[in-house]
Amino acid sequence: MALHIWRTVPRARLLSPAVWARGVRCISTDRRNRLSKFWTPTGGLNPQDAEQDESHALLLRGGYLRQAHSGVFHLLPLGLRVQNKLETLIDKHMESIGASKTSLSSITTEELWKQSGRYSANSELLRLKDRKDSGFLLSPTHEEEITVLVASMVHSYKDLPLRLYQTGRKYRDERRPRQGLLRAKEFMMKDLYTFDSTVEAGLETYKSVRQAYENLFDELKLPYLVADADSGNMGGKLSHEYHFVSPKGEDNVWSCSSCSYVANEELVEKKTPEVPPEVKTSSFTFTGISVDRKTAISIHIPGPSDLAPNTSPSWDQISEFTNLHALKKATPDSIEIDTGIESSTLSSLLPNTTSSITITDRTLSPSPDAYDLTITRSGDACPHCPTGTLSVQKAIEVGHTFHLGVRYSEPLNAYVSAPSDSKGTKRVPMQMGCHGIGVSRLIGAVASLLSDSKGLQWPRAIAPFEVAVLATPQTDTGDATEVYDTIVGEGNKRDGVDAVLDDRPIKSLGWKLKDADLIGYPVIVVMGRAWKDKKEVEVQCRRLGFRKDVPLAELKSEVEGLLKQL
């Protein structure tokens, strides 16, 4: 029996690349990439199947993924190739800064999150219920777990710096999943965690990570913005966001027309004009309340010039006149203002408050520490240059870098011994950073940026295949493989051009062309009439608007020249 099997293996390699009998799909066995042996279930779905999101509809129709449940998706072979290439690109740039790859469990515990101070019963944490009520969570991020892990094994400053990263599945109890991969319950993320022994070393690490991120996004050859950002509940005082500008984005990113200033909605500032003391500025007051209902909060802001005299806006209109992010920062740490409370509820609760505070806009206050509480509008002056003005764009956040400092190392007891001034040693908390890239989110964002009415258009770095060779059913099998081999190189080297041969004989050339446009290969090589008449192929690049008949001798250089631009 074993001998019989052994003798049949070599024979399989001698079979034709694909054998189709009565429309039945068979598998070829050579090493070339062929669509006859690669599952690409394209078409068959309407845009309405993708929640009215065109780019997500194209990912579905292009055979990249299918929805399993609300906010949960299965990746199909094409989608997995894109994800794997993106992960390879990430690995390359993480290795450039000396980071080691790990794989952490997706399961964490409520107890650990309570220890770090991040647990909330009302948050979007996705909870697991087991027979022991263990309080398990499906991790949306791994700061707690990685900190405890490192603390258990690293005890001396001599073991630092340490840079660890992983790419894995994360989970969020999303209230309303939408826009496909952009807002899902289950998603892929890359997380890098850095550990240093001093503040100075931690900041240098942060700079090197930022440079690695910029190198990574540069390799995609797509425009992006790097914005100053607020750290939120992640902790720390220094962070930056990485955005693709897109009307489908949920973030507002402000940028200057003259200098490099870019900031997100939480951190944007504007230059406030100096008001002479003798000029009286009109103002009005909002009165809010703290979350614990104990403190009344009076908020004094200057009245806009277009506001009618004696107008008194209600609390429901506060977001039209006040920067709520700045207001929260101006509120003392011990008090949390409830910005979402209804006016009717607020009026019934204010008489029962037991204390009060006042927050005043900087134009109305003599204090140098007062905040600018007014709304930033397009055309406002830039705070960092003399001539620039600010404008806002919708954007999709695809990455974020945080310098955490001791936000997690102190509560989770991640200390190392370090030299002290008295020639002995002392225990110091590790300086940490965490740096994320939304892998599945980035795939959805790129699809959104580059798609058109015909289909997707991938950048070379993450395209499922860089080149597709399309042959008619009548094209000789040897001719098709000759064109493929010319592009890929001798021996079908895996480190050369990543091409695929569409050798499905039951599909017409016209159907293959539409299918290739839908899938979004960067370059398409067509063996049509020109090949039959004069042994030339038509090279197409939809993204560059390129179409040209090319002889076989020039094909490789022509294709490589196009790919360098993508």
Coordinates of C-alpha atoms in Angstrom, one line a residue:
M1 CA 0.0 0.0 0.0
A2 CA 2.8 2.4 1.0
L3 CA 4.7 1.6 -2.2
H4 CA 1.6 2.2 -4.3
I5 CA 1.1 5.7 -2.8
W6 CA 4.8 6.5 -3.2
R7 CA 4.7 5.6 -6.9
T8 CA 1.7 7.8 -7.6
V9 CA 3.1 11.0 -6.1
P10 CA 5.6 11.8 -9.0
R11 CA 2.9 11.2 -11.5
A12 CA 0.7 14.0 -10.0
R13 CA 3.3 16.5 -10.9
L14 CA 3.0 15.6 -14.6
L15 CA -0.6 16.4 -14.8
S16 CA -1.7 19.5 -16.7
P17 CA -2.0 22.6 -14.5
A18 CA -5.7 22.2 -14.2
V19 CA -8.1 19.6 -15.5
W20 CA -11.7 20.6 -15.9
A21 CA -14.3 18.0 -16.8
R22 CA -17.9 19.0 -17.3
G23 CA -17.3 22.2 -15.2
V24 CA -15.8 20.3 -12.3
R25 CA -13.0 22.1 -10.5
C26 CA -9.7 20.1 -10.1
I27 CA -6.5 21.0 -8.3
S28 CA -3.2 21.6 -10.1
T29 CA 0.0 20.6 -8.4
D30 CA 2.8 22.8 -9.7
R31 CA 4.3 25.7 -7.7
R32 CA 2.9 28.5 -9.7
N33 CA 0.1 30.6 -8.2
R34 CA -3.0 29.7 -10.1
L35 CA -6.6 30.7 -9.6
S36 CA -7.6 27.2 -10.7
K37 CA -6.3 26.0 -7.3
F38 CA -7.1 29.1 -5.3
W39 CA -10.6 29.7 -3.9
T40 CA -11.9 33.1 -5.0
P41 CA -15.7 33.2 -4.4
T42 CA -16.3 36.6 -6.0
G43 CA -19.6 38.2 -6.9
G44 CA -23.1 37.0 -5.9
L45 CA -23.7 39.8 -3.4
N46 CA -25.4 43.1 -3.7
P47 CA -24.2 46.4 -2.0
Q48 CA -27.2 46.3 0.4
D49 CA -25.6 43.1 1.9
A50 CA -22.8 45.3 3.2
E51 CA -24.8 47.8 5.2
Q52 CA -24.8 50.4 2.4
D53 CA -21.0 50.8 2.7
E54 CA -19.5 50.6 -0.8
S55 CA -16.0 49.6 0.1
H56 CA -17.2 46.9 2.5
A57 CA -19.6 45.6 -0.3
L58 CA -16.5 45.3 -2.6
L59 CA -14.7 43.3 0.1
L60 CA -17.6 40.9 0.2
R61 CA -18.2 40.7 -3.5
G62 CA -14.4 40.5 -4.1
G63 CA -14.2 37.3 -2.1
Y64 CA -12.2 38.7 0.8
L65 CA -14.5 38.0 3.7
R66 CA -18.0 37.0 4.8
Q67 CA -20.0 38.2 7.8
A68 CA -20.5 35.5 10.4
H69 CA -22.5 37.5 13.0
S70 CA -23.0 41.2 13.7
G71 CA -19.6 42.7 13.9
V72 CA -17.9 39.3 13.3
F73 CA -16.3 38.3 10.0
H74 CA -14.6 35.2 8.5
L75 CA -11.6 36.0 6.3
L76 CA -11.5 34.0 3.0
P77 CA -8.2 33.1 1.2
L78 CA -7.8 36.5 -0.5
G79 CA -8.5 38.4 2.7
L80 CA -6.0 36.2 4.6
R81 CA -3.3 37.0 2.0
V82 CA -3.8 40.7 2.5
Q83 CA -3.8 40.3 6.3
N84 CA -0.6 38.1 6.1
K85 CA 1.2 40.6 4.0
L86 CA 0.3 43.4 6.3
E87 CA 1.5 41.4 9.3
T88 CA 4.8 40.7 7.4
L89 CA 5.2 44.4 6.8
I90 CA 4.6 45.1 10.5
D91 CA 7.1 42.4 11.5
K92 CA 9.7 44.0 9.3
H93 CA 9.4 47.4 11.0
M94 CA 9.0 46.0 14.5
E95 CA 12.3 44.0 14.0
S96 CA 13.9 47.3 12.9
I97 CA 13.6 48.6 16.5
G98 CA 14.6 45.3 18.1
A99 CA 11.1 44.1 19.1
S100 CA 10.5 40.4 19.8
K101 CA 7.2 38.8 18.8
T102 CA 4.9 37.1 21.3
S103 CA 1.4 35.6 21.4
L104 CA -0.6 36.4 24.5
S105 CA -3.9 34.8 25.4
S106 CA -7.1 36.6 24.4
I107 CA -8.5 35.9 27.9
T108 CA -7.9 38.2 30.9
T109 CA -9.7 38.8 34.2
E110 CA -11.8 41.5 35.8
E111 CA -9.5 41.3 38.8
L112 CA -6.5 42.4 36.9
W113 CA -8.4 45.3 35.2
K114 CA -9.6 46.4 38.6
Q115 CA -6.1 46.4 39.9
S116 CA -5.0 48.7 37.1
G117 CA -8.1 51.0 37.6
R118 CA -9.5 50.5 34.1
Y119 CA -12.4 48.1 34.9
S120 CA -15.9 49.5 34.5
A121 CA -19.2 47.5 34.6
N122 CA -20.6 49.8 31.9
S123 CA -17.6 49.7 29.5
E124 CA -17.4 47.9 26.2
L125 CA -15.4 45.0 27.7
L126 CA -16.7 41.6 26.3
R127 CA -17.2 39.3 29.2
L128 CA -17.1 35.5 29.5
K129 CA -19.3 33.5 31.9
D130 CA -18.0 30.1 32.9
R131 CA -19.3 27.6 35.4
K132 CA -17.2 29.1 38.2
D133 CA -18.0 32.7 37.5
S134 CA -14.3 33.4 37.2
G135 CA -14.8 36.9 35.9
F136 CA -13.0 36.3 32.6
L137 CA -12.8 39.0 29.9
L138 CA -11.9 38.8 26.2
S139 CA -9.1 41.4 25.9
P140 CA -9.6 44.6 23.9
T141 CA -5.9 45.3 24.7
H142 CA -3.1 43.7 26.8
E143 CA -1.5 46.3 28.9
E144 CA -2.4 44.6 32.2
E145 CA -1.3 41.1 31.0
I146 CA 2.0 42.1 29.5
T147 CA 2.9 44.2 32.5
V148 CA 2.3 41.3 35.0
L149 CA 4.2 39.0 32.7
V150 CA 7.2 41.2 32.4
A151 CA 7.1 42.0 36.1
S152 CA 7.4 38.3 37.0
M153 CA 10.6 37.9 35.0
V154 CA 12.4 41.2 34.7
H155 CA 13.9 42.5 38.0
S156 CA 17.0 44.5 37.0
Y157 CA 17.6 47.6 34.9
K158 CA 20.3 45.6 33.1
D159 CA 17.5 43.6 31.5
L160 CA 16.1 46.7 29.9
P161 CA 15.2 48.0 27.4
L162 CA 12.6 45.4 26.4
R163 CA 10.3 45.6 23.4
L164 CA 7.6 43.0 22.9
Y165 CA 4.8 42.9 20.4
Q166 CA 2.0 40.7 19.1
T167 CA -0.6 40.6 16.4
G168 CA -3.8 38.9 17.5
R169 CA -7.5 39.0 17.9
K170 CA -9.1 41.6 20.2
Y171 CA -12.7 42.0 21.3
R172 CA -15.0 44.8 22.1
D173 CA -18.7 44.7 23.1
E174 CA -19.6 47.2 20.4
R175 CA -23.1 48.6 20.8
R176 CA -23.6 49.1 17.1
P177 CA -21.2 47.4 14.8
R178 CA -21.0 49.3 11.5
Q179 CA -18.9 50.0 8.4
G180 CA -17.6 46.4 8.2
L181 CA -14.0 46.0 9.4
L182 CA -13.9 49.7 10.7
R183 CA -16.2 49.1 13.7
A184 CA -16.4 45.4 14.6
K185 CA -16.7 43.3 17.7
E186 CA -13.8 41.1 16.9
F187 CA -10.7 42.6 15.2
M188 CA -7.0 42.0 14.6
M189 CA -4.5 44.4 16.2
K190 CA -0.8 44.7 16.5
D191 CA 0.3 45.8 20.0
L192 CA 3.9 46.8 20.8
Y193 CA 4.8 47.2 24.5
T194 CA 8.1 48.9 25.5
F195 CA 9.8 48.8 28.9
D196 CA 12.7 51.2 30.0
S197 CA 14.4 52.0 33.2
T198 CA 14.4 55.8 33.0
V199 CA 12.1 58.5 31.7
E200 CA 14.8 59.7 29.3
A201 CA 15.2 56.2 27.8
G202 CA 11.4 55.8 27.6
L203 CA 11.1 59.0 25.6
E204 CA 13.9 57.9 23.2
T205 CA 12.1 54.6 22.7
Y206 CA 8.9 56.5 21.9
K207 CA 10.8 58.5 19.2
S208 CA 12.2 55.3 17.6
V209 CA 8.7 53.8 17.6
R210 CA 7.2 56.8 15.9
Q211 CA 9.9 56.7 13.3
A212 CA 9.2 53.0 12.7
Y213 CA 5.5 53.8 12.3
E214 CA 6.2 56.5 9.8
N215 CA 8.5 54.2 7.8
L216 CA 5.7 51.5 7.8
F217 CA 3.0 53.9 6.6
D218 CA 5.4 55.4 4.0
E219 CA 5.8 51.9 2.5
L220 CA 2.0 51.8 1.8
K221 CA 2.5 54.9 -0.3
L222 CA -0.8 56.4 0.9
P223 CA -1.2 59.9 2.4
Y224 CA -1.7 59.9 6.1
L225 CA -1.8 62.3 9.0
V226 CA 0.0 62.1 12.4
A227 CA -2.0 64.0 15.0
D228 CA -1.2 65.0 18.6
A229 CA -3.7 63.1 20.6
D230 CA -5.2 62.6 24.1
S231 CA -4.3 59.4 25.9
G232 CA -7.8 58.9 27.4
N233 CA -8.1 56.0 29.7
M234 CA -4.9 54.4 28.4
G235 CA -3.0 56.8 30.6
G236 CA 0.1 58.9 30.1
K237 CA 0.6 62.4 28.8
L238 CA 2.2 61.8 25.3
S239 CA 0.4 60.2 22.4
H240 CA 0.0 60.4 18.7
E241 CA -2.7 59.1 16.3
Y242 CA -2.2 57.9 12.7
H243 CA -5.0 58.7 10.3
F244 CA -6.1 58.2 6.7
V245 CA -8.2 61.1 5.5
S246 CA -11.6 59.7 4.5
P247 CA -15.2 61.0 4.5
K248 CA -16.1 57.6 6.2
G249 CA -13.9 58.4 9.2
E250 CA -15.4 59.0 12.6
D251 CA -12.6 61.3 13.9
N252 CA -12.1 65.0 13.3
V253 CA -8.5 65.9 12.6
W254 CA -7.4 69.5 12.5
S255 CA -4.4 70.7 10.5
C256 CA -2.7 74.1 9.8
S257 CA -2.5 75.6 6.3
S258 CA 1.1 76.8 6.8
C259 CA 2.9 74.7 9.3
S260 CA 3.1 71.0 10.4
Y261 CA 0.6 71.4 13.3
V262 CA -1.9 68.5 13.3
A263 CA -4.1 67.6 16.3
N264 CA -7.2 65.5 16.9
E265 CA -10.5 66.9 18.2
E266 CA -9.6 66.3 21.9
L267 CA -6.3 68.3 21.7
V268 CA -6.8 70.9 19.0
E269 CA -5.9 74.4 20.1
K270 CA -6.3 77.8 18.4
K271 CA -4.8 81.2 18.8
T272 CA -7.1 83.3 20.9
P273 CA -6.9 87.1 20.2
E274 CA -5.7 89.4 22.9
V275 CA -8.6 91.4 24.3
P276 CA -7.6 94.8 25.7
P277 CA -8.7 95.3 29.3
E278 CA -10.9 98.3 28.5
V279 CA -12.9 96.2 26.0
K280 CA -15.8 94.3 27.7
T281 CA -16.4 90.8 26.4
S282 CA -20.0 89.6 26.4
S283 CA -20.5 86.3 28.1
F284 CA -23.1 83.8 29.2
T285 CA -23.2 80.9 31.6
F286 CA -24.1 77.2 31.4
T287 CA -24.8 75.4 34.7
G288 CA -24.1 71.7 34.7
I289 CA -23.7 68.9 37.3
S290 CA -21.3 66.3 38.3
V291 CA -21.8 62.6 37.7
D292 CA -22.3 61.9 41.4
R293 CA -25.0 64.7 41.5
K294 CA -23.3 66.5 44.4
T295 CA -21.6 69.4 42.6
A296 CA -23.2 72.3 40.5
I297 CA -20.7 73.5 37.8
S298 CA -21.0 77.0 36.5
I299 CA -19.3 77.4 33.1
H300 CA -18.6 81.0 31.9
I301 CA -17.7 81.4 28.2
P302 CA -17.5 84.4 25.9
G303 CA -20.6 85.0 23.7
P304 CA -20.0 84.5 19.9
S305 CA -20.3 87.6 17.8
D306 CA -23.2 86.1 15.8
L307 CA -25.2 85.4 19.0
A308 CA -28.3 87.6 19.5
P309 CA -28.2 89.9 22.6
N310 CA -29.8 88.6 25.7
T311 CA -29.8 85.0 24.4
S312 CA -29.5 82.3 27.0
P313 CA -28.8 78.9 25.4
S314 CA -30.1 75.8 27.2
W315 CA -27.8 73.0 28.5
D316 CA -28.8 70.9 25.5
Q317 CA -26.9 73.4 23.3
I318 CA -23.7 73.4 25.2
S319 CA -21.8 71.4 22.6
E320 CA -22.6 74.1 20.0
F321 CA -20.7 76.7 22.1
T322 CA -18.2 74.8 24.2
N323 CA -15.3 72.4 23.6
L324 CA -16.4 69.6 25.8
H325 CA -12.9 68.0 25.7
A326 CA -11.4 71.2 27.0
L327 CA -14.2 71.5 29.6
K328 CA -13.4 68.0 31.0
K329 CA -9.7 68.9 31.3
A330 CA -10.6 72.2 33.1
T331 CA -12.7 70.3 35.6
P332 CA -10.8 69.3 38.8
D333 CA -9.7 65.6 38.8
S334 CA -11.9 64.8 41.8
I335 CA -15.1 65.9 39.8
E336 CA -16.5 64.3 36.7
I337 CA -18.9 66.5 34.8
D338 CA -22.0 64.9 33.2
T339 CA -22.0 66.4 29.7
G340 CA -24.7 64.0 28.4
I341 CA -27.5 64.8 30.9
E342 CA -30.8 66.1 29.6
S343 CA -31.9 69.7 30.5
S344 CA -35.1 68.5 32.1
T345 CA -33.3 66.1 34.4
L346 CA -30.6 68.6 35.1
S347 CA -33.0 71.3 36.3
S348 CA -34.6 68.8 38.7
L349 CA -31.2 67.8 40.2
L350 CA -29.4 71.2 40.6
P351 CA -31.4 72.3 43.7
N352 CA -30.2 69.2 45.6
T353 CA -26.5 69.8 45.0
T354 CA -24.3 70.3 48.1
S355 CA -21.3 72.2 46.6
S356 CA -20.5 74.3 43.5
I357 CA -17.5 75.2 41.4
T358 CA -16.9 77.7 38.6
I359 CA -15.0 77.2 35.4
T360 CA -14.1 80.3 33.3
D361 CA -12.8 80.6 29.8
R362 CA -9.3 82.1 29.5
T363 CA -10.6 85.3 27.8
L364 CA -12.7 86.0 30.8
S365 CA -10.3 84.9 33.5
P366 CA -7.1 86.5 34.9
S367 CA -5.6 83.0 35.6
P368 CA -2.8 82.0 33.3
D369 CA -3.9 78.3 33.8
A370 CA -7.4 78.9 32.4
Y371 CA -8.4 76.8 29.4
D372 CA -9.8 78.0 26.1
L373 CA -13.3 76.5 26.3
T374 CA -14.7 77.8 23.0
I375 CA -15.3 75.7 19.9
T376 CA -12.6 75.6 17.3
R377 CA -13.9 76.5 13.9
S378 CA -12.4 76.3 10.4
G379 CA -10.5 79.4 9.7
D380 CA -9.3 80.0 13.3
A381 CA -5.7 81.0 13.7
C382 CA -3.1 78.4 14.2
P383 CA -1.4 78.5 17.7
H384 CA 2.0 77.5 16.4
C385 CA 2.7 79.8 13.4
P386 CA 2.0 83.5 12.6
T387 CA 0.0 83.1 9.4
G388 CA -1.7 79.6 9.3
T389 CA -5.3 78.9 9.7
L390 CA -7.0 75.6 10.8
S391 CA -9.2 73.3 8.8
V392 CA -10.9 70.0 9.8
Q393 CA -11.0 66.7 7.9
K394 CA -12.8 63.5 8.6
A395 CA -10.3 60.7 9.1
I396 CA -10.0 57.0 10.0
E397 CA -7.7 56.2 12.8
V398 CA -5.5 53.2 12.0
G399 CA -2.7 53.5 14.6
H400 CA -1.9 55.1 18.0
T401 CA 1.3 55.5 20.0
F402 CA 1.2 56.1 23.8
H403 CA 4.0 56.9 26.2
L404 CA 2.5 55.5 29.4
G405 CA 5.2 56.3 31.9
V406 CA 4.3 54.4 35.1
R407 CA 0.6 54.3 34.5
Y408 CA 0.6 50.4 34.7
S409 CA 3.9 49.6 36.2
E410 CA 3.1 51.2 39.6
P411 CA -0.3 49.6 40.3
L412 CA 0.8 46.3 38.9
N413 CA 4.1 46.3 40.7
A414 CA 6.5 46.2 37.7
Y415 CA 9.7 47.4 39.4
V416 CA 13.4 46.9 38.6
S417 CA 16.4 47.5 40.8
A418 CA 18.6 50.4 39.5
P419 CA 21.6 52.3 40.8
S420 CA 20.9 54.9 43.4
D421 CA 22.8 58.1 44.3
S422 CA 24.2 56.5 47.4
K423 CA 26.1 53.9 45.4
G424 CA 23.5 51.2 46.4
T425 CA 20.4 50.2 44.5
K426 CA 16.8 51.3 44.5
R427 CA 13.6 49.9 43.1
V428 CA 12.1 52.0 40.3
P429 CA 8.9 51.5 38.3
M430 CA 9.5 50.6 34.6
Q431 CA 8.8 53.3 32.1
M432 CA 6.3 51.9 29.6
G433 CA 4.9 52.6 26.2
C434 CA 2.1 50.9 24.2
H435 CA 1.7 51.3 20.4
G436 CA -1.1 49.8 18.4
I437 CA -2.0 49.3 14.7
G438 CA -5.5 48.2 13.8
V439 CA -4.7 45.4 11.3
S440 CA -8.2 44.6 10.2
R441 CA -9.2 48.2 10.5
L442 CA -6.4 49.3 8.2
I443 CA -7.5 46.7 5.6
G444 CA -11.0 48.3 5.7
A445 CA -9.5 51.8 5.5
V446 CA -7.3 51.0 2.5
A447 CA -10.3 49.5 0.8
S448 CA -12.3 52.6 1.5
L449 CA -9.5 54.9 0.2
L450 CA -8.7 53.3 -3.1
S451 CA -11.9 51.7 -4.3
D452 CA -13.8 53.0 -7.3
S453 CA -16.8 52.0 -9.3
K454 CA -15.0 49.0 -10.8
G455 CA -13.6 47.5 -7.6
L456 CA -10.8 47.6 -5.1
Q457 CA -7.3 48.9 -5.8
W458 CA -4.6 47.6 -3.4
P459 CA -1.2 49.1 -2.8
R460 CA 1.6 46.8 -3.8
A461 CA 2.7 46.1 -0.2
I462 CA -0.5 44.4 0.9
A463 CA -2.1 43.3 -2.4
P464 CA -3.3 39.7 -2.4
F465 CA -1.2 39.3 -5.6
E466 CA 0.8 42.0 -7.2
V467 CA 0.1 40.9 -10.8
A468 CA -2.6 38.9 -12.4
V469 CA -2.0 37.2 -15.8
L470 CA -5.3 36.7 -17.7
A471 CA -5.5 34.2 -20.5
T472 CA -8.4 33.3 -22.8
P473 CA -9.7 29.7 -22.7
Q474 CA -8.1 29.2 -26.1
T475 CA -4.6 30.3 -25.0
D476 CA -2.1 27.5 -25.1
T477 CA -1.2 26.4 -21.5
G478 CA 2.5 26.7 -22.3
D479 CA 2.2 30.2 -23.5
A480 CA 0.3 31.3 -20.3
T481 CA 3.0 29.8 -18.1
E482 CA 5.7 31.4 -20.2
V483 CA 4.3 34.8 -19.6
Y484 CA 3.9 34.1 -15.9
D485 CA 7.4 32.8 -15.6
T486 CA 8.8 35.9 -17.4
I487 CA 7.2 38.1 -14.8
V488 CA 8.1 36.0 -11.7
G489 CA 11.6 35.0 -12.8
E490 CA 13.5 31.8 -12.9
G491 CA 12.4 29.0 -10.6
N492 CA 9.2 31.0 -9.6
K493 CA 11.2 32.7 -6.8
R494 CA 9.0 33.6 -3.8
D495 CA 10.9 36.8 -3.1
G496 CA 10.3 38.3 -6.6
V497 CA 7.1 39.6 -8.1
D498 CA 4.0 37.9 -6.5
A499 CA 1.9 37.0 -9.5
V500 CA -1.1 34.8 -10.1
L501 CA -2.2 33.1 -13.3
D502 CA -6.0 33.1 -14.0
D503 CA -6.1 29.8 -15.9
R504 CA -9.7 29.0 -15.2
P505 CA -10.8 27.6 -18.6
I506 CA -14.5 27.8 -18.1
K507 CA -14.4 31.6 -17.7
S508 CA -14.2 34.0 -20.6
L509 CA -11.6 36.8 -20.9
G510 CA -14.2 39.5 -20.5
W511 CA -15.4 37.9 -17.2
K512 CA -11.8 37.5 -16.0
L513 CA -11.1 41.2 -16.6
K514 CA -14.2 42.3 -14.6
D515 CA -13.2 39.9 -11.9
A516 CA -9.6 41.2 -11.8
D517 CA -10.9 44.8 -11.5
L518 CA -13.2 43.8 -8.6
I519 CA -10.4 42.0 -6.7
G520 CA -8.1 45.0 -7.3
Y521 CA -4.7 43.5 -8.4
P522 CA -2.3 46.4 -8.9
V523 CA -1.2 45.3 -12.3
I524 CA -3.1 43.1 -14.9
V525 CA -1.4 41.4 -17.8
V526 CA -3.9 40.4 -20.6
M527 CA -3.1 37.7 -23.2
G528 CA -5.7 38.8 -25.7
R529 CA -5.7 39.6 -29.4
A530 CA -2.3 41.2 -29.3
W531 CA -0.8 38.0 -28.1
K532 CA -2.4 36.0 -30.8
D533 CA -1.4 38.4 -33.6
K534 CA 2.1 39.5 -32.5
K535 CA 3.0 37.8 -29.2
E536 CA 2.5 41.0 -27.2
V537 CA 0.5 41.3 -23.9
E538 CA -1.5 44.2 -22.8
V539 CA -0.3 45.6 -19.4
Q540 CA -2.9 47.5 -17.4
C541 CA -2.7 49.5 -14.2
R542 CA -6.1 51.1 -13.3
R543 CA -4.7 53.2 -10.4
L544 CA -2.1 54.9 -12.6
G545 CA -4.3 55.0 -15.7
F546 CA -1.8 52.9 -17.7
R547 CA -2.6 50.6 -20.6
K548 CA 0.1 49.5 -23.1
D549 CA 0.9 46.5 -25.4
V550 CA 4.3 45.1 -24.4
P551 CA 6.5 42.5 -26.1
L552 CA 7.6 39.6 -23.9
A553 CA 11.2 40.7 -23.7
E554 CA 10.2 44.0 -22.1
L555 CA 7.4 42.7 -19.9
K556 CA 9.3 42.1 -16.6
S557 CA 10.9 45.6 -16.6
E558 CA 7.6 47.2 -17.5
V559 CA 5.7 45.5 -14.7
E560 CA 8.4 46.1 -12.1
G561 CA 8.5 49.8 -13.1
L562 CA 4.7 50.1 -12.5
L563 CA 4.9 48.2 -9.2
K564 CA 7.6 50.6 -7.9
Q565 CA 5.0 53.4 -8.1
L566 CA 2.4 51.5 -6.1

